[in-house]
Amino acid sequence: MRCLAAWDETHDVRSFLLAPEDGGRIAYSPGQFITLRVPGPDGEPVERCYTLSSSAAGERTATITVKKKPGGVLSGHLHATLTPGTSIEVFGPSGQFGPAAVDEKYLLLSAGSGVTPMLSVIRTAADLGIDLDATFLHAARTEHDLIARDDLAAFARRLPRLRLLTVASRANGTWAGERGRLDTGVLGRLVSDLASRTVLCCGPEGFMAAMREACLALGVAPNRYFEESFDFGEVEVEVPADGPLHRITFAKSGKTFDCPENLTILQAARLAGVPMPSSCAKGVCGTCKCMKTSGSVDMNHGGGIRDREVARGFILPCSSRPLSDIVLDR
């Protein structure tokens, strides 16, 4: 995709307007994300997932909103080099986080850069004339860390049942909104009808863990609480001392390694020191997608691959355990 425009949202958050280089369309749903890939410092590719913050009503462009993290390889790279006219490799859109039905009542609950999927939900509803019944509660450090503050105020005028609430933990003396940290007591006081709402939550892992506990304590049904998270972490795997091994072969590079049946192909590749592109490692983002030219696998993915792609022979190595020797078109 090519960057068409870039602008600062706050002192450390920048938005980038992207469009397919071939002039095609990019169709997505509110809450979906794309995966960006750039060359890393050691020459190996670095991938990160970023939720689209733009309205899904249009299909010509898409916007990501990126917080520059201290030591962040890709976020720092984007802030420094992704300028109008430059291009970047993109996978997706992927993911299933977002409102499932327009006639439900929602609590959009976010902190920091977790605001991005909520912006897409609100912008899409405004552009499509959806009468969205939503309370949007956002936690920020200070009023200067609020992303798209003016835009949200404008959308509230277009969406009569949208209620905007902000909690600032370190606001200065001029801040007229809620102060302090968002906890169970504050949440229950600000959203008195919380138990009747479906909750979409996004933010740092600690924030989401606290909000998950608070929402369930305040009566939200577990099947009506949803999170979006890209903090996938490292998953420890147990390599069996014996048992069947299947040979995995990369047809183009000639690399081979053995994979036990209880490991995914991606896990075995990492243990063997064979680099493979990946981001979520949970079958969601589709970054590792590749063609399987022979062999059979047991694949249990999270939505990062379409049925028609599977029918053509594509697999997600992060979600595929071998049932035989495998050849991949890599």
Coordinates of C-alpha atoms in Angstrom, one line a residue:
M1 CA 0.0 0.0 0.0
R2 CA 1.1 3.6 -0.6
C3 CA 0.9 6.3 2.0
L4 CA -1.2 9.2 0.9
A5 CA -1.0 11.4 4.0
A6 CA 0.3 11.4 7.5
W7 CA -0.6 13.6 10.5
D8 CA 0.0 13.9 14.2
E9 CA -2.8 13.0 16.6
T10 CA -0.8 13.7 19.8
H11 CA 2.9 14.2 20.7
D12 CA 3.6 10.4 20.2
V13 CA 0.7 9.2 18.0
R14 CA 0.6 9.6 14.3
S15 CA -2.1 8.5 11.7
F16 CA -1.3 7.2 8.2
L17 CA -3.7 7.2 5.3
L18 CA -3.0 4.2 3.0
A19 CA -4.3 3.0 -0.3
P20 CA -3.7 -0.1 -2.4
E21 CA -0.9 0.7 -5.0
D22 CA -2.8 -1.0 -7.8
G23 CA -5.8 1.4 -7.3
G24 CA -8.0 -1.4 -6.1
R25 CA -10.3 -1.5 -3.1
I26 CA -9.7 -2.6 0.5
A27 CA -12.9 -3.9 2.1
Y28 CA -12.9 -4.4 5.8
S29 CA -15.2 -4.4 8.9
P30 CA -14.9 -2.1 11.9
G31 CA -12.4 -3.6 14.4
Q32 CA -10.3 -5.5 11.8
F33 CA -6.6 -5.0 11.5
I34 CA -3.8 -5.2 9.0
T35 CA -0.3 -6.6 9.4
L36 CA 2.6 -4.4 8.3
R37 CA 6.0 -5.9 7.3
V38 CA 9.3 -4.0 7.1
P39 CA 12.9 -5.2 7.0
G40 CA 14.3 -5.5 10.5
P41 CA 17.7 -4.3 11.8
D42 CA 19.2 -7.8 11.3
G43 CA 17.7 -8.2 7.8
E44 CA 14.9 -10.4 8.9
P45 CA 11.4 -9.0 8.4
V46 CA 9.5 -7.4 11.3
E47 CA 5.7 -7.6 11.4
R48 CA 3.2 -5.8 13.6
C49 CA -0.6 -5.7 13.6
Y50 CA -2.4 -2.4 13.6
T51 CA -6.2 -1.9 13.9
L52 CA -7.7 0.2 11.2
S53 CA -9.0 3.4 12.7
S54 CA -10.9 4.7 9.7
S55 CA -14.5 4.2 8.6
A56 CA -15.2 0.9 6.9
A57 CA -17.8 2.6 4.7
G58 CA -15.2 3.6 2.1
E59 CA -13.1 1.0 0.3
R60 CA -10.5 3.2 -1.4
T61 CA -8.3 4.0 1.6
A62 CA -7.7 2.9 5.1
T63 CA -6.1 4.6 8.1
I64 CA -3.9 3.2 10.9
T65 CA -3.1 5.2 14.0
V66 CA 0.3 4.3 15.6
K67 CA 1.7 5.1 19.0
K68 CA 5.4 5.5 19.0
K69 CA 6.7 3.1 21.7
P70 CA 10.1 3.5 23.3
G71 CA 12.4 1.0 21.6
G72 CA 9.6 0.0 19.2
V73 CA 11.2 -1.2 16.0
L74 CA 8.3 -0.9 13.7
S75 CA 6.4 2.0 15.3
G76 CA 9.6 4.1 15.3
H77 CA 10.2 3.1 11.7
L78 CA 6.7 4.2 10.6
H79 CA 6.9 7.5 12.4
A80 CA 10.3 8.2 10.8
T81 CA 9.9 6.9 7.3
L82 CA 6.3 6.3 6.3
T83 CA 5.7 9.6 4.5
P84 CA 3.3 10.5 1.6
G85 CA 4.5 8.7 -1.5
T86 CA 6.3 5.8 0.2
S87 CA 5.0 2.2 0.1
I88 CA 4.8 -0.6 2.7
E89 CA 4.0 -4.3 2.5
V90 CA 0.6 -5.1 4.1
F91 CA -1.3 -8.3 4.8
G92 CA -5.0 -8.5 5.6
P93 CA -7.4 -7.1 6.7
S94 CA -8.0 -9.8 9.3
G95 CA -9.7 -10.3 12.6
Q96 CA -13.2 -10.6 14.0
F97 CA -13.3 -8.0 16.7
G98 CA -16.2 -5.5 16.3
P99 CA -19.9 -5.1 16.7
A100 CA -21.8 -8.2 15.6
A101 CA -25.3 -6.5 15.4
V102 CA -26.3 -2.9 15.0
D103 CA -29.3 -3.2 17.2
E104 CA -27.4 -4.1 20.3
K105 CA -26.3 -1.8 23.1
Y106 CA -22.5 -1.5 23.4
L107 CA -19.9 -0.2 25.8
L108 CA -16.8 0.7 23.8
L109 CA -14.1 0.5 26.4
S110 CA -10.5 1.5 25.6
A111 CA -7.3 2.9 26.9
G112 CA -4.4 4.6 25.1
S113 CA -4.0 3.5 21.5
G114 CA -6.7 0.9 22.1
V115 CA -9.0 3.6 20.9
T116 CA -8.4 2.7 17.3
P117 CA -11.0 0.0 16.8
M118 CA -13.6 2.1 18.6
L119 CA -12.9 5.0 16.2
S120 CA -13.6 2.7 13.3
V121 CA -16.8 1.5 14.9
I122 CA -18.0 5.1 15.5
R123 CA -16.8 6.5 12.2
T124 CA -18.5 3.7 10.3
A125 CA -21.8 4.2 12.1
A126 CA -21.7 7.9 11.4
D127 CA -20.9 7.4 7.7
L128 CA -23.6 4.7 7.2
G129 CA -26.3 6.5 9.3
I130 CA -26.5 3.7 11.8
D131 CA -28.3 4.7 15.0
L132 CA -25.5 3.3 17.2
D133 CA -26.5 2.9 20.9
A134 CA -23.0 3.0 22.5
T135 CA -21.3 4.4 25.5
F136 CA -17.7 5.1 24.6
L137 CA -15.5 5.2 27.7
H138 CA -11.8 5.9 27.1
A139 CA -9.0 6.0 29.7
A140 CA -6.0 8.3 28.9
R141 CA -3.0 9.6 30.9
T142 CA -3.7 13.3 30.3
E143 CA -6.0 15.4 28.1
H144 CA -3.0 15.8 25.8
D145 CA -3.0 12.1 25.1
L146 CA -6.6 12.0 23.8
I147 CA -6.7 10.7 20.2
A148 CA -9.2 12.2 17.7
R149 CA -10.8 14.3 20.5
D150 CA -12.4 16.8 18.1
D151 CA -13.6 14.1 15.7
L152 CA -15.3 12.3 18.5
A153 CA -17.2 15.4 19.6
A154 CA -18.4 15.9 16.0
F155 CA -19.5 12.3 15.7
A156 CA -21.5 12.6 19.0
R157 CA -23.6 15.3 17.3
R158 CA -24.3 13.0 14.4
L159 CA -25.1 9.9 16.6
P160 CA -27.7 10.9 19.2
R161 CA -27.3 7.7 21.2
L162 CA -23.5 7.9 21.4
R163 CA -22.3 8.9 24.9
L164 CA -18.7 10.0 25.3
L165 CA -16.8 9.6 28.6
T166 CA -13.1 10.1 29.3
V167 CA -11.1 9.3 32.4
A168 CA -7.7 11.0 32.7
S169 CA -5.4 9.6 35.3
R170 CA -3.0 12.5 35.4
A171 CA -5.0 15.5 34.2
N172 CA -4.0 19.0 35.0
G173 CA -6.1 21.7 36.8
T174 CA -8.1 22.7 33.7
W175 CA -9.5 19.2 33.0
A176 CA -13.2 19.1 33.6
G177 CA -13.7 15.4 33.1
E178 CA -13.4 12.4 35.3
R179 CA -10.0 12.0 37.0
G180 CA -8.1 9.1 38.4
R181 CA -7.9 5.4 37.4
L182 CA -10.7 3.5 35.9
D183 CA -11.7 0.7 38.3
T184 CA -14.8 -1.3 39.2
G185 CA -16.3 1.5 41.3
V186 CA -15.8 4.2 38.7
L187 CA -16.9 1.9 35.8
G188 CA -20.2 1.0 37.7
R189 CA -20.9 4.7 38.5
L190 CA -20.2 6.0 35.0
V191 CA -22.1 3.2 33.1
S192 CA -25.1 2.4 35.3
D193 CA -26.7 0.1 32.7
L194 CA -23.4 -1.8 32.0
A195 CA -25.0 -5.3 32.6
S196 CA -27.3 -4.7 29.6
R197 CA -24.5 -3.9 27.2
T198 CA -22.1 -5.9 25.1
V199 CA -18.6 -4.8 25.9
L200 CA -15.8 -4.3 23.3
C201 CA -12.5 -3.7 25.1
C202 CA -9.1 -2.8 23.8
G203 CA -5.9 -1.4 25.5
P204 CA -2.8 -2.6 27.3
E205 CA -3.0 -6.1 28.7
G206 CA -3.1 -4.9 32.3
F207 CA -6.0 -2.6 31.5
M208 CA -8.0 -5.3 29.8
A209 CA -7.4 -7.8 32.6
A210 CA -8.7 -5.3 35.1
M211 CA -11.7 -4.3 32.9
R212 CA -12.6 -7.9 32.3
E213 CA -12.7 -8.6 36.0
A214 CA -14.7 -5.4 36.6
C215 CA -17.2 -6.0 33.9
L216 CA -18.0 -9.6 34.9
A217 CA -18.3 -8.4 38.6
L218 CA -20.8 -5.8 37.5
G219 CA -23.0 -8.3 35.7
V220 CA -21.8 -8.5 32.1
A221 CA -22.4 -12.0 30.8
P222 CA -19.1 -13.6 29.7
N223 CA -20.4 -14.2 26.2
R224 CA -21.0 -10.5 25.9
Y225 CA -17.5 -9.4 26.7
F226 CA -14.9 -9.2 23.9
E227 CA -11.3 -8.1 23.7
E228 CA -8.8 -7.2 21.0
S229 CA -5.1 -7.9 21.8
F230 CA -1.9 -8.1 19.9
D231 CA 0.3 -9.0 22.9
F232 CA 0.7 -12.6 21.9
G233 CA 3.8 -13.4 23.9
E234 CA 5.9 -16.5 23.6
V235 CA 4.2 -19.8 24.1
E236 CA 6.3 -22.6 25.6
V237 CA 6.0 -25.9 23.8
E238 CA 6.8 -29.4 24.9
V239 CA 8.8 -31.4 22.5
P240 CA 8.1 -35.1 22.9
A241 CA 11.0 -37.5 23.5
D242 CA 9.6 -39.9 21.0
G243 CA 6.7 -40.3 18.7
P244 CA 6.2 -39.6 15.0
L245 CA 8.1 -36.9 13.2
H246 CA 7.2 -35.5 9.8
R247 CA 9.6 -33.8 7.5
I248 CA 8.8 -30.2 6.5
T249 CA 10.4 -29.1 3.3
F250 CA 10.5 -25.5 1.8
A251 CA 10.5 -26.2 -1.9
K252 CA 12.1 -22.9 -3.0
S253 CA 14.8 -22.5 -0.4
G254 CA 15.5 -26.2 0.1
K255 CA 15.4 -25.9 3.9
T256 CA 14.1 -28.9 5.8
F257 CA 13.3 -29.7 9.5
D258 CA 11.3 -32.3 11.4
C259 CA 8.0 -31.5 13.1
P260 CA 6.4 -33.6 15.8
E261 CA 2.7 -34.1 15.4
N262 CA 1.9 -32.2 18.6
L263 CA 3.6 -29.0 17.4
T264 CA 2.6 -26.6 14.7
I265 CA 4.8 -26.1 11.7
L266 CA 5.6 -22.6 12.8
Q267 CA 6.7 -23.8 16.3
A268 CA 8.9 -26.5 14.8
A269 CA 10.4 -24.0 12.4
R270 CA 11.3 -21.7 15.3
L271 CA 12.8 -24.5 17.3
A272 CA 14.9 -25.5 14.2
G273 CA 16.1 -21.9 13.7
V274 CA 14.3 -21.6 10.4
P275 CA 12.8 -18.1 9.9
M276 CA 9.2 -17.9 8.9
P277 CA 7.1 -14.7 8.6
S278 CA 4.6 -14.5 11.4
S279 CA 2.9 -12.0 13.6
C280 CA 0.0 -13.3 15.8
A281 CA 1.0 -17.0 15.8
K282 CA -2.7 -17.7 16.6
G283 CA -4.2 -18.1 13.2
V284 CA -5.8 -14.7 13.1
C285 CA -3.6 -12.3 11.1
G286 CA -2.7 -14.5 8.1
T287 CA 0.9 -13.3 7.9
C288 CA 2.3 -16.8 7.7
K289 CA -0.1 -18.0 5.0
C290 CA 1.6 -20.1 2.3
M291 CA 0.8 -22.8 -0.2
K292 CA 1.0 -26.4 0.7
T293 CA 2.0 -28.4 -2.4
S294 CA 1.9 -31.9 -0.8
G295 CA 1.0 -33.6 2.5
S296 CA -1.9 -33.2 4.9
V297 CA -2.3 -31.1 8.1
D298 CA -4.7 -30.6 10.9
M299 CA -5.4 -26.9 10.8
N300 CA -7.3 -25.1 13.6
H301 CA -7.1 -21.4 12.8
G302 CA -8.8 -18.2 14.2
G303 CA -10.1 -16.7 11.0
G304 CA -6.9 -15.7 9.3
I305 CA -7.6 -17.7 6.1
R306 CA -10.6 -18.0 3.9
D307 CA -12.3 -21.3 2.9
R308 CA -11.6 -20.7 -0.8
E309 CA -7.9 -20.3 0.1
V310 CA -7.9 -23.5 2.0
A311 CA -9.6 -25.2 -1.0
R312 CA -6.7 -24.0 -3.2
G313 CA -4.1 -25.5 -0.9
F314 CA -3.1 -22.6 1.4
I315 CA -2.5 -23.2 5.1
L316 CA -1.5 -21.2 8.1
P317 CA 1.7 -22.9 9.5
C318 CA 1.0 -21.3 12.9
S319 CA -2.2 -23.3 13.2
S320 CA -1.3 -26.4 11.3
R321 CA 0.0 -29.7 12.8
P322 CA 1.4 -32.2 10.2
L323 CA -0.3 -35.5 9.6
S324 CA 2.4 -36.5 7.0
D325 CA 5.5 -35.1 5.4
I326 CA 4.8 -31.6 4.1
V327 CA 6.1 -29.5 1.2
L328 CA 5.5 -25.8 1.3
D329 CA 6.0 -23.4 -1.6
R330 CA 8.5 -21.2 0.2

